[in-house]
Coordinates of C-alpha atoms in Angstrom, one line a residue:
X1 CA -21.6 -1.1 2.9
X2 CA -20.1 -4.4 1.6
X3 CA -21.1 -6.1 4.5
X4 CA -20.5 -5.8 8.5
X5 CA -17.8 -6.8 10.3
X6 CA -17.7 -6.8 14.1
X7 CA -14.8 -5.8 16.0
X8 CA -12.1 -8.2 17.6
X9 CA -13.3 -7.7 20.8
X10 CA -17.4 -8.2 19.8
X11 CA -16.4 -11.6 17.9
X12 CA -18.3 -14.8 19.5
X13 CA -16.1 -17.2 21.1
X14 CA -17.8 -19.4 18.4
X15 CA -16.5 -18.2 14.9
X16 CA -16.6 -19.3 11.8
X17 CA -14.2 -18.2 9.1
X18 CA -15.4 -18.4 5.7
X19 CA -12.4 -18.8 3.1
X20 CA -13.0 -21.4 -0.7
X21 CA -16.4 -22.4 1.4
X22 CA -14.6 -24.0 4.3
X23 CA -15.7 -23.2 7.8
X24 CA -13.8 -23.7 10.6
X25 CA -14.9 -23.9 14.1
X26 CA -12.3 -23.2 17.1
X27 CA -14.6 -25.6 20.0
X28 CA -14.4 -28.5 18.1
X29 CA -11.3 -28.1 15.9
X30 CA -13.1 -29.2 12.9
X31 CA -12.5 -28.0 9.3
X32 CA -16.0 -27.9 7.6
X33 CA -17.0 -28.3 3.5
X34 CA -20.1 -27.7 1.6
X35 CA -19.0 -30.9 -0.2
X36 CA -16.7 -32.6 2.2
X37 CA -16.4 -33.0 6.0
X38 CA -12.8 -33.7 7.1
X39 CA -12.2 -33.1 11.1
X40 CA -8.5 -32.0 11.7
X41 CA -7.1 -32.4 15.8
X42 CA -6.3 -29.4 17.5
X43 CA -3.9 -27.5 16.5
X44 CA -3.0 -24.5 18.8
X45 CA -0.1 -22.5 16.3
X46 CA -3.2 -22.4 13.5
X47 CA -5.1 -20.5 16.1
X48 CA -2.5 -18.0 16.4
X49 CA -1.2 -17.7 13.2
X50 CA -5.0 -16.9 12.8
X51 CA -5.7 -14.4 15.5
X52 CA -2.0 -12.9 14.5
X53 CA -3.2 -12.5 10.6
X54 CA -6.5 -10.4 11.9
X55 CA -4.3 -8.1 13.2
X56 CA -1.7 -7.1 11.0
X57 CA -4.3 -7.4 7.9
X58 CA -7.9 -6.1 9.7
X59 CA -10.3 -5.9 7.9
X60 CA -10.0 -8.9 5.0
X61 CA -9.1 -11.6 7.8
X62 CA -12.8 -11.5 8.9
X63 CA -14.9 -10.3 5.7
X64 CA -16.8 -13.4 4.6
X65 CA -19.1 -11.5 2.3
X66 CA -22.4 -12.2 4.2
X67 CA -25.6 -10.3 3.8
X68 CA -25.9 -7.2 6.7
X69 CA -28.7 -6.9 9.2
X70 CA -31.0 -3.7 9.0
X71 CA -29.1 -0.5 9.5
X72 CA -30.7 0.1 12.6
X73 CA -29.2 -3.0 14.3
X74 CA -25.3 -2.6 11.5
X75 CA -23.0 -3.2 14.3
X76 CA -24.9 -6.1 15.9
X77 CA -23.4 -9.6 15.2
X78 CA -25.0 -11.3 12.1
X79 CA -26.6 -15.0 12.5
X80 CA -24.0 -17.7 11.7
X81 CA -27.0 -19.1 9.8
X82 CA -26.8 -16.8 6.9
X83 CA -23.3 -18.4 6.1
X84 CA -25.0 -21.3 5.4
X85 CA -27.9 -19.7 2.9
X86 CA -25.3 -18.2 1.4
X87 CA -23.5 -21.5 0.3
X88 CA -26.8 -23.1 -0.5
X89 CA -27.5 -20.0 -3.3
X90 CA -24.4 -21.3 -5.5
X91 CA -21.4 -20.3 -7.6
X92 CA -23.3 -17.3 -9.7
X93 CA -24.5 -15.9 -5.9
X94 CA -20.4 -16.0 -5.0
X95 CA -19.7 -14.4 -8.4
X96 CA -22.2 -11.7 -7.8
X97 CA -20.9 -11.0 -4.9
X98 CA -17.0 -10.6 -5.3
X99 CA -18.2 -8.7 -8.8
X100 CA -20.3 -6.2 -7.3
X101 CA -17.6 -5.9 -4.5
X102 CA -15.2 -4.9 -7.6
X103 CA -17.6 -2.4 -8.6
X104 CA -18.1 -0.5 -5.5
X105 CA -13.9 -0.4 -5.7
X106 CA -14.0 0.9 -9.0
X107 CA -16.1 3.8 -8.0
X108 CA -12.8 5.2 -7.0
X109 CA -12.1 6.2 -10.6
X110 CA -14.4 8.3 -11.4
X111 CA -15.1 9.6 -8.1
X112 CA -11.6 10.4 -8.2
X113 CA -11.9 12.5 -11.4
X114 CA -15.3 13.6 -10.6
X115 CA -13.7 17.3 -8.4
X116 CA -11.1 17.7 -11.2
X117 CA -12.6 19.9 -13.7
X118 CA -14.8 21.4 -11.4
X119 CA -11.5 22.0 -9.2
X120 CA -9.6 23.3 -12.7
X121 CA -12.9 25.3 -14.2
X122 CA -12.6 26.9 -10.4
X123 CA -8.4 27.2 -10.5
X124 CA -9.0 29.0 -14.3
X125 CA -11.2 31.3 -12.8
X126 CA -9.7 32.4 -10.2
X127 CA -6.3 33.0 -12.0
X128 CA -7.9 35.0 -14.2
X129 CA -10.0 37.6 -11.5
X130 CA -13.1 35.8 -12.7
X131 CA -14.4 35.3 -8.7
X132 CA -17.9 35.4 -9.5
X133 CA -18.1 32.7 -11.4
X134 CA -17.3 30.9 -8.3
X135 CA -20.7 31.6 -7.0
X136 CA -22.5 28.9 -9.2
X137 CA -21.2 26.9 -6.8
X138 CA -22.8 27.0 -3.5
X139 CA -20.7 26.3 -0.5
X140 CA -23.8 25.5 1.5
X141 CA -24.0 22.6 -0.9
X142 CA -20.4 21.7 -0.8
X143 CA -20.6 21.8 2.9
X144 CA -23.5 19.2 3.3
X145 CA -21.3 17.1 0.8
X146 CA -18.1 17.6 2.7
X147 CA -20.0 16.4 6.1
X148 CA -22.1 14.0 5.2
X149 CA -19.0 12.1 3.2
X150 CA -17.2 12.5 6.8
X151 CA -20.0 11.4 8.3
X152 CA -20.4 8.3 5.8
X153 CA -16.8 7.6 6.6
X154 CA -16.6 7.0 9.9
X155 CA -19.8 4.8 9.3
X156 CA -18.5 2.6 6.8
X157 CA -14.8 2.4 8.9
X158 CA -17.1 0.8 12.0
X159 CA -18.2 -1.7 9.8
X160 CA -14.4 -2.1 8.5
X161 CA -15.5 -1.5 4.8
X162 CA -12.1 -1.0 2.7
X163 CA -13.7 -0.2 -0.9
X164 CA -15.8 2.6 0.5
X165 CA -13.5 4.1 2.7
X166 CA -11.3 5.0 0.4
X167 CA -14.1 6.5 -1.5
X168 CA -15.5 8.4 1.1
X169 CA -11.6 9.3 1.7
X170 CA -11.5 10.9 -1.7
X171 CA -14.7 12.5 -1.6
X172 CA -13.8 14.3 2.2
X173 CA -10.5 15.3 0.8
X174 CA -11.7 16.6 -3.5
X175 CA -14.5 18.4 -1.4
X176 CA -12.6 20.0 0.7
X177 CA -10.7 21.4 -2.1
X178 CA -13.4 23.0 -3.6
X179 CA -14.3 24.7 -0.4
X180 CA -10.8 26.0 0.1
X181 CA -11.1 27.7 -3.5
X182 CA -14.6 29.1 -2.5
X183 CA -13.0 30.0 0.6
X184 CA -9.9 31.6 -1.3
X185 CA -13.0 33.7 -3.8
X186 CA -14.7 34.9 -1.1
X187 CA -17.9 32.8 -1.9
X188 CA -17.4 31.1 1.8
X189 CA -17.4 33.2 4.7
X190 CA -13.6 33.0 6.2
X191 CA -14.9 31.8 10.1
X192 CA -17.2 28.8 8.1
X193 CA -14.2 27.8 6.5
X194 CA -12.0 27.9 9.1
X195 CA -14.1 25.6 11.6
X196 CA -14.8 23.5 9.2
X197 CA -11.4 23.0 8.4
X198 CA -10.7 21.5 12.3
X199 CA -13.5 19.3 11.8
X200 CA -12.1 17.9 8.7
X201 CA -8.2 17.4 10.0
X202 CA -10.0 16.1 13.1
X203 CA -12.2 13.7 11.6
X204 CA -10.0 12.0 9.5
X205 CA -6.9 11.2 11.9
X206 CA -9.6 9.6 14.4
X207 CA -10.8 7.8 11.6
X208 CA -8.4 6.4 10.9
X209 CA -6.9 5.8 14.1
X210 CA -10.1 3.5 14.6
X211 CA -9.1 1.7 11.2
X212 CA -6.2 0.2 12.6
X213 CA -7.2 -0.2 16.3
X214 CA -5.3 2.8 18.0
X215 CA -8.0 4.7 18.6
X216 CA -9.2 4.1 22.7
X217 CA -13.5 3.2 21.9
X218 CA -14.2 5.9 24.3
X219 CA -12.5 8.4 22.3
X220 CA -14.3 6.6 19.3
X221 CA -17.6 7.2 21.3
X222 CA -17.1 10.8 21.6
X223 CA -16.3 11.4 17.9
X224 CA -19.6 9.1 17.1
X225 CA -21.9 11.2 19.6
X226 CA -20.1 14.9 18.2
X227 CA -21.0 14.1 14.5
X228 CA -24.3 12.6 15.3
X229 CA -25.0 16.2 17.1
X230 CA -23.3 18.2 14.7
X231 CA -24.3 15.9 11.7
X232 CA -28.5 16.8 12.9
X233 CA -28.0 20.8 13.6
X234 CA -25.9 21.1 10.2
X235 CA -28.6 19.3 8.5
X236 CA -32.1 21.0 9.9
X237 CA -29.6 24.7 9.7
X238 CA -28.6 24.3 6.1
X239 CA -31.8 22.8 5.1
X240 CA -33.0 26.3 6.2
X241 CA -30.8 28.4 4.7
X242 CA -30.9 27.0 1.0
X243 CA -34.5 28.6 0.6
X244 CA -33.1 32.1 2.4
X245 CA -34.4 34.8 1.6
X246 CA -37.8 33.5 1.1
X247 CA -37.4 32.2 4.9
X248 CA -36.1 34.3 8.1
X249 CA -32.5 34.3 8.4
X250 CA -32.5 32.5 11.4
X251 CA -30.2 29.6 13.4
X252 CA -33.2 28.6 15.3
X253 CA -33.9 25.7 13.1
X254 CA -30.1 24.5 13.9
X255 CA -30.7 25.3 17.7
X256 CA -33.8 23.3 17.8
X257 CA -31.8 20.3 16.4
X258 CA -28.6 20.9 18.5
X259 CA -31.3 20.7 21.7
X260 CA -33.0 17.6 20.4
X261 CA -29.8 15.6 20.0
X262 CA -28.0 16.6 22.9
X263 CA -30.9 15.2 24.7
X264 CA -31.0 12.3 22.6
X265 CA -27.2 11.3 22.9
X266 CA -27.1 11.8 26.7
X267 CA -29.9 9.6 27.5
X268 CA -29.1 6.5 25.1
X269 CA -25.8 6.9 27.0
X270 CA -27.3 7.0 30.2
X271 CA -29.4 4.2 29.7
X272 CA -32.3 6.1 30.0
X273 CA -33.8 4.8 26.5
X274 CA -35.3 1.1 25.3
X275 CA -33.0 -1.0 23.1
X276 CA -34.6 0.0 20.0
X277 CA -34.6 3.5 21.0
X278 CA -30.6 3.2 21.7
X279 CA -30.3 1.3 18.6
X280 CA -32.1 4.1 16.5
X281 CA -29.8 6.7 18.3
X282 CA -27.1 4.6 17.2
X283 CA -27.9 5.0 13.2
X284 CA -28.9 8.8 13.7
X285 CA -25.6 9.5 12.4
X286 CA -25.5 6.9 9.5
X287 CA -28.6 8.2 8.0
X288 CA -27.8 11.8 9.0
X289 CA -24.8 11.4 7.2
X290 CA -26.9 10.2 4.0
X291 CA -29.4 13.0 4.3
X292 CA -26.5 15.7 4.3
X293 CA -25.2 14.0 1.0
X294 CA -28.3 13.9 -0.5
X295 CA -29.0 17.5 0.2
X296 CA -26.2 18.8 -1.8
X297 CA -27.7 18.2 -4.9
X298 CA -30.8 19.4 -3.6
X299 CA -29.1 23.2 -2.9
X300 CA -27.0 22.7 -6.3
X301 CA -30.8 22.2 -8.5
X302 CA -32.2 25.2 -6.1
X303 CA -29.4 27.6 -6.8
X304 CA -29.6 26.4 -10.9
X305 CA -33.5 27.7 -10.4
X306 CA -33.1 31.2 -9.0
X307 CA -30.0 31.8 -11.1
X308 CA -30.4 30.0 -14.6
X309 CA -27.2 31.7 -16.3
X310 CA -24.9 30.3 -13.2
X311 CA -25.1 26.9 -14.2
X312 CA -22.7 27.6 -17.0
X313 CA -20.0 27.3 -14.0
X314 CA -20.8 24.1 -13.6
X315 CA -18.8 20.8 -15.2
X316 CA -21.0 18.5 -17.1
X317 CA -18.1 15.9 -16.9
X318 CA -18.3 16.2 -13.5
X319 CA -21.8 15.7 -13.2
X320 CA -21.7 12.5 -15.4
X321 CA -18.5 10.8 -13.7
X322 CA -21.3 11.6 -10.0
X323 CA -23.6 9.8 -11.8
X324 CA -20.7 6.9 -13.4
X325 CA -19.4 6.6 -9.3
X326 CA -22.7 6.2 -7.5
X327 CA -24.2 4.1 -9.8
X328 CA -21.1 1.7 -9.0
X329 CA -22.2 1.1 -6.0
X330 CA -25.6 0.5 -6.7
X331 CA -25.2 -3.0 -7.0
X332 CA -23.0 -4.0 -4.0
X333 CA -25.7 -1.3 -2.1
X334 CA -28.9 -3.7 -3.5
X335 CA -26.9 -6.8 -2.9
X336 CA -26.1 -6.6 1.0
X337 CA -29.5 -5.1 1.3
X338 CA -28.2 -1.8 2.7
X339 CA -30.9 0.7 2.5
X340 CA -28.9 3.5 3.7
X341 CA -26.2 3.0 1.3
X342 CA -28.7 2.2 -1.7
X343 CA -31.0 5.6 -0.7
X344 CA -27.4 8.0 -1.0
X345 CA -26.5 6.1 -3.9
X346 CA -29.5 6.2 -5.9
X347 CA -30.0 9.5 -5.0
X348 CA -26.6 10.9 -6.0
X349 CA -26.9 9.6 -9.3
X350 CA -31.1 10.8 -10.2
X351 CA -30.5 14.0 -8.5
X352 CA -26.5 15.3 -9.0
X353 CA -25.2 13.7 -11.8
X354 CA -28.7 13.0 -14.0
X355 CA -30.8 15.6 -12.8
X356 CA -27.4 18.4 -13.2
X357 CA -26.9 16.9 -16.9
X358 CA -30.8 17.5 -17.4
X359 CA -30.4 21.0 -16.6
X360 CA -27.2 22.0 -18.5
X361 CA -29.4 20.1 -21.8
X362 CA -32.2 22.4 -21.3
X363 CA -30.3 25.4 -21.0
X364 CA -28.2 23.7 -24.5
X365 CA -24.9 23.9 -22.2
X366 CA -24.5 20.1 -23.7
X367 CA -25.4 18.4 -27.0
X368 CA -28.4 16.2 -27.1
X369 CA -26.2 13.1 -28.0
X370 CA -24.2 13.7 -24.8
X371 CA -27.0 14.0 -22.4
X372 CA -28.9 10.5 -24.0
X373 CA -26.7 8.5 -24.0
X374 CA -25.7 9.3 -20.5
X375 CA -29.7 8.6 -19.5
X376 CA -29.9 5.7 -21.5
X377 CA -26.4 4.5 -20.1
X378 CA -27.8 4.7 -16.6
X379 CA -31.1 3.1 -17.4
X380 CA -29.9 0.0 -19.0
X381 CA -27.4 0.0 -15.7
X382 CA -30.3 0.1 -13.4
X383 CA -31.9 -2.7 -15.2
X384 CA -29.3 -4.9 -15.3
X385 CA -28.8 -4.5 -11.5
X386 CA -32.2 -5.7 -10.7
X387 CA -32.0 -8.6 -13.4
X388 CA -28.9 -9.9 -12.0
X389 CA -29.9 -8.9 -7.9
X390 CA -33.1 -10.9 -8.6
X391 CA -31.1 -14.0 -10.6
X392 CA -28.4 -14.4 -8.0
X393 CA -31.4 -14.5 -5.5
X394 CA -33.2 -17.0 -7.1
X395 CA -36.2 -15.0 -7.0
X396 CA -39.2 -14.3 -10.1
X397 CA -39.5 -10.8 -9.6
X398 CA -37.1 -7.6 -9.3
X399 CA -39.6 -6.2 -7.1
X400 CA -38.7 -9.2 -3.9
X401 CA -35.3 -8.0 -4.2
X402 CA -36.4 -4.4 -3.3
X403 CA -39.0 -5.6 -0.8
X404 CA -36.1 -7.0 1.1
X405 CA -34.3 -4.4 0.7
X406 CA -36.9 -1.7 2.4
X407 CA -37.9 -4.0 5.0
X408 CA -34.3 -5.4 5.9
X409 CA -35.6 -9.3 5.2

């Protein structure tokens, strides 16, 4: 969540593009500095070489790095005013900013390696008749994981963020992977698979289609109101079901959910809710789509509990390049002040990469060198995030950055 970006046809007739700290504003036709004020006549061809460059490009015409509202209000237009804080703060702010940008792009490394060995470990096995080593890995998990990336996708497409969405891409489609070879070893039940399949295929061409503008909104509505419903039912079911069989084998807890957000989605449509209560509808899906990627890891340590000796199916280099990717975006998350993004994040990397490597060392599945240096690694990065959030800020105290950052000022 590198920042928002509202759609062309949501744009104020008053704009103000933000390219070398030059503003320019289409009423008055004047070309504004931080340093200098020159004021430049009309000029009608700049205008549509402008509005022509948004559209072939997208996203980049319009991303002028500025910090994001709350993420209950993430699609709502942000103050022109914070373009102007944002100049004030100086060149380290800038610097800070198109850095931690960087980083959240070069989460796609290890994200992108991050499925691999699990993905070969699984490959081996199966090639060899070894199907029940397929079990460590729980497609309930995988599943939440799979969703909750589609989920996070679509989310991060509305707000036309390119460095995430091809992270989110990667994770949908290495997921997916993994649940076609659990599918393949019988650890996924064939129907599950099958279903969730559509949803994937489906998700992703609509995505997609929004990215570049040839999706119709209504259609775009549809698809935000089916995974918000689906994204709460998935959630409250598989929440459920990790703790089976010390809990009824039941779909009531799914049922209850699908009933409550049916509800919920037909009467922020109809109007029949305030504007807060729409806009909170409105990020159900966001932070649904957070909650189902934090869960994974939540199954994944569960599973490591009731069955100790399964873990050994598990990668540790995947677990450390989970940890490597999410704490990537940790900065830009802390940055923009995007609690949703910062929550998954920091999450991801405690509980799946961290907390895994923590219980592959007790279990001596890794050396002791391996497993501190990866928590002493992530430590010093956490650090340095808050030293350098709380610089660029101008602020005394690590501790106002993450004020802001709860209460969205």
């Amino acid at each position: 969540m590198a920042g928002s970006l509202v759609p062309l046809h949501k744009v104020p007739s008053r704009i103000y593009q933000h390219s070398n700290c030059l503003f320019f504003d289409h009423h008055s036709h004047q070309l504004h500095s931080v340093h200098l004020h020159h004021k430049y006549p009309p000029d009608k061809s700049n205008d549509k070489i402008n509005l022509k460059k948004s559209l072939l490009i997208g996203p980049s015409i319009f991303r002028d790095r500025l910090r994001p509202v709350p993420a209950l209000e993430s699609d709502a237009p942000r103050p022109i005013q914070q373009a102007n804080e944002n100049l004030k703060r100086g060149k380290n702010f800038e610097q800070w900013d198109s850095l931690s940008a960087k980083f959240a792009g070069a989460s796609n490394i290890p994200f992108l390696l991050m499925q691999l060995p699990q993905i070969i470990l699984n490959a081996r096995n199966l090639l060899a008749g070894n199907k029940t080593a397929l079990l460590a890995v729980p497609w309930l998990g995988m599943l939440t994981g799979l969703l909750g990336n589609l989920s996070l996708l679509s989310y991060f497409i509305k707000k036309r963020e390119t460095e995430v969405v091809i992270v989110q891409t990667l994770g949908v489609v290495s997921t997916y992977v993994v649940i076609a070879q659990l599918a393949i070893a019988g650890a996924m039940p064939l129907r599950h698979y099958i279903a969730t399949s559509i949803v994937v295929f489906t998700g992703l061409i609509l995505n997609f289609m929004n990215y570049y503008y040839l999706l119709n909104p209504g259609i775009w509505r549809l698809w935000e109101d089916f995974i918000t419903i689906l994204g709460l039912s998935v959630l409250s079911q598989v929440m459920w079901s990790t703790f089976l069989p010390y809990v009824p084998n039941t779909i009531l807890p799914g049922l209850i959910a699908f009933v409550i957000a049916v509800l919920a989605v037909v009467m922020a449509r109809m109007g029949k809710l305030s504007e807060r209560g729409i806009k909170f509808v409105g990020s159900i899906s966001g932070w649904t789509a957070t909650l189902l990627f934090m869960w994974m890891p939540v199954a994944q340590m569960w599973t490591n509990l009731l069955n100790p000796d399964n873990i050994r199916g598990l990668s540790a280099v995947s677990m450390l390049l989970a940890m490597i990717g999410n704490g990537l975006m940790i900065p830009r998350a802390l940055f923009v002040r995007d609690l949703m993004w910062f929550t998954g994040s920091s999450w991801a990397c405690v509980f799946y990469g961290w907390g895994n490597l923590l219980c592959l060392y007790c279990l001596k599945c890794i050396s002791r060198e391996f497993f501190w240096a990866a928590t002493i690694g992530f430590v010093t990065w956490i650090g340095v995030t808050l030293w350098r959030d709380t610089q660029v800020y101008g602020y005394t105290s690590p501790l106002t950055s993450v004020k802001e950052l709860i209460s969205g000022r």
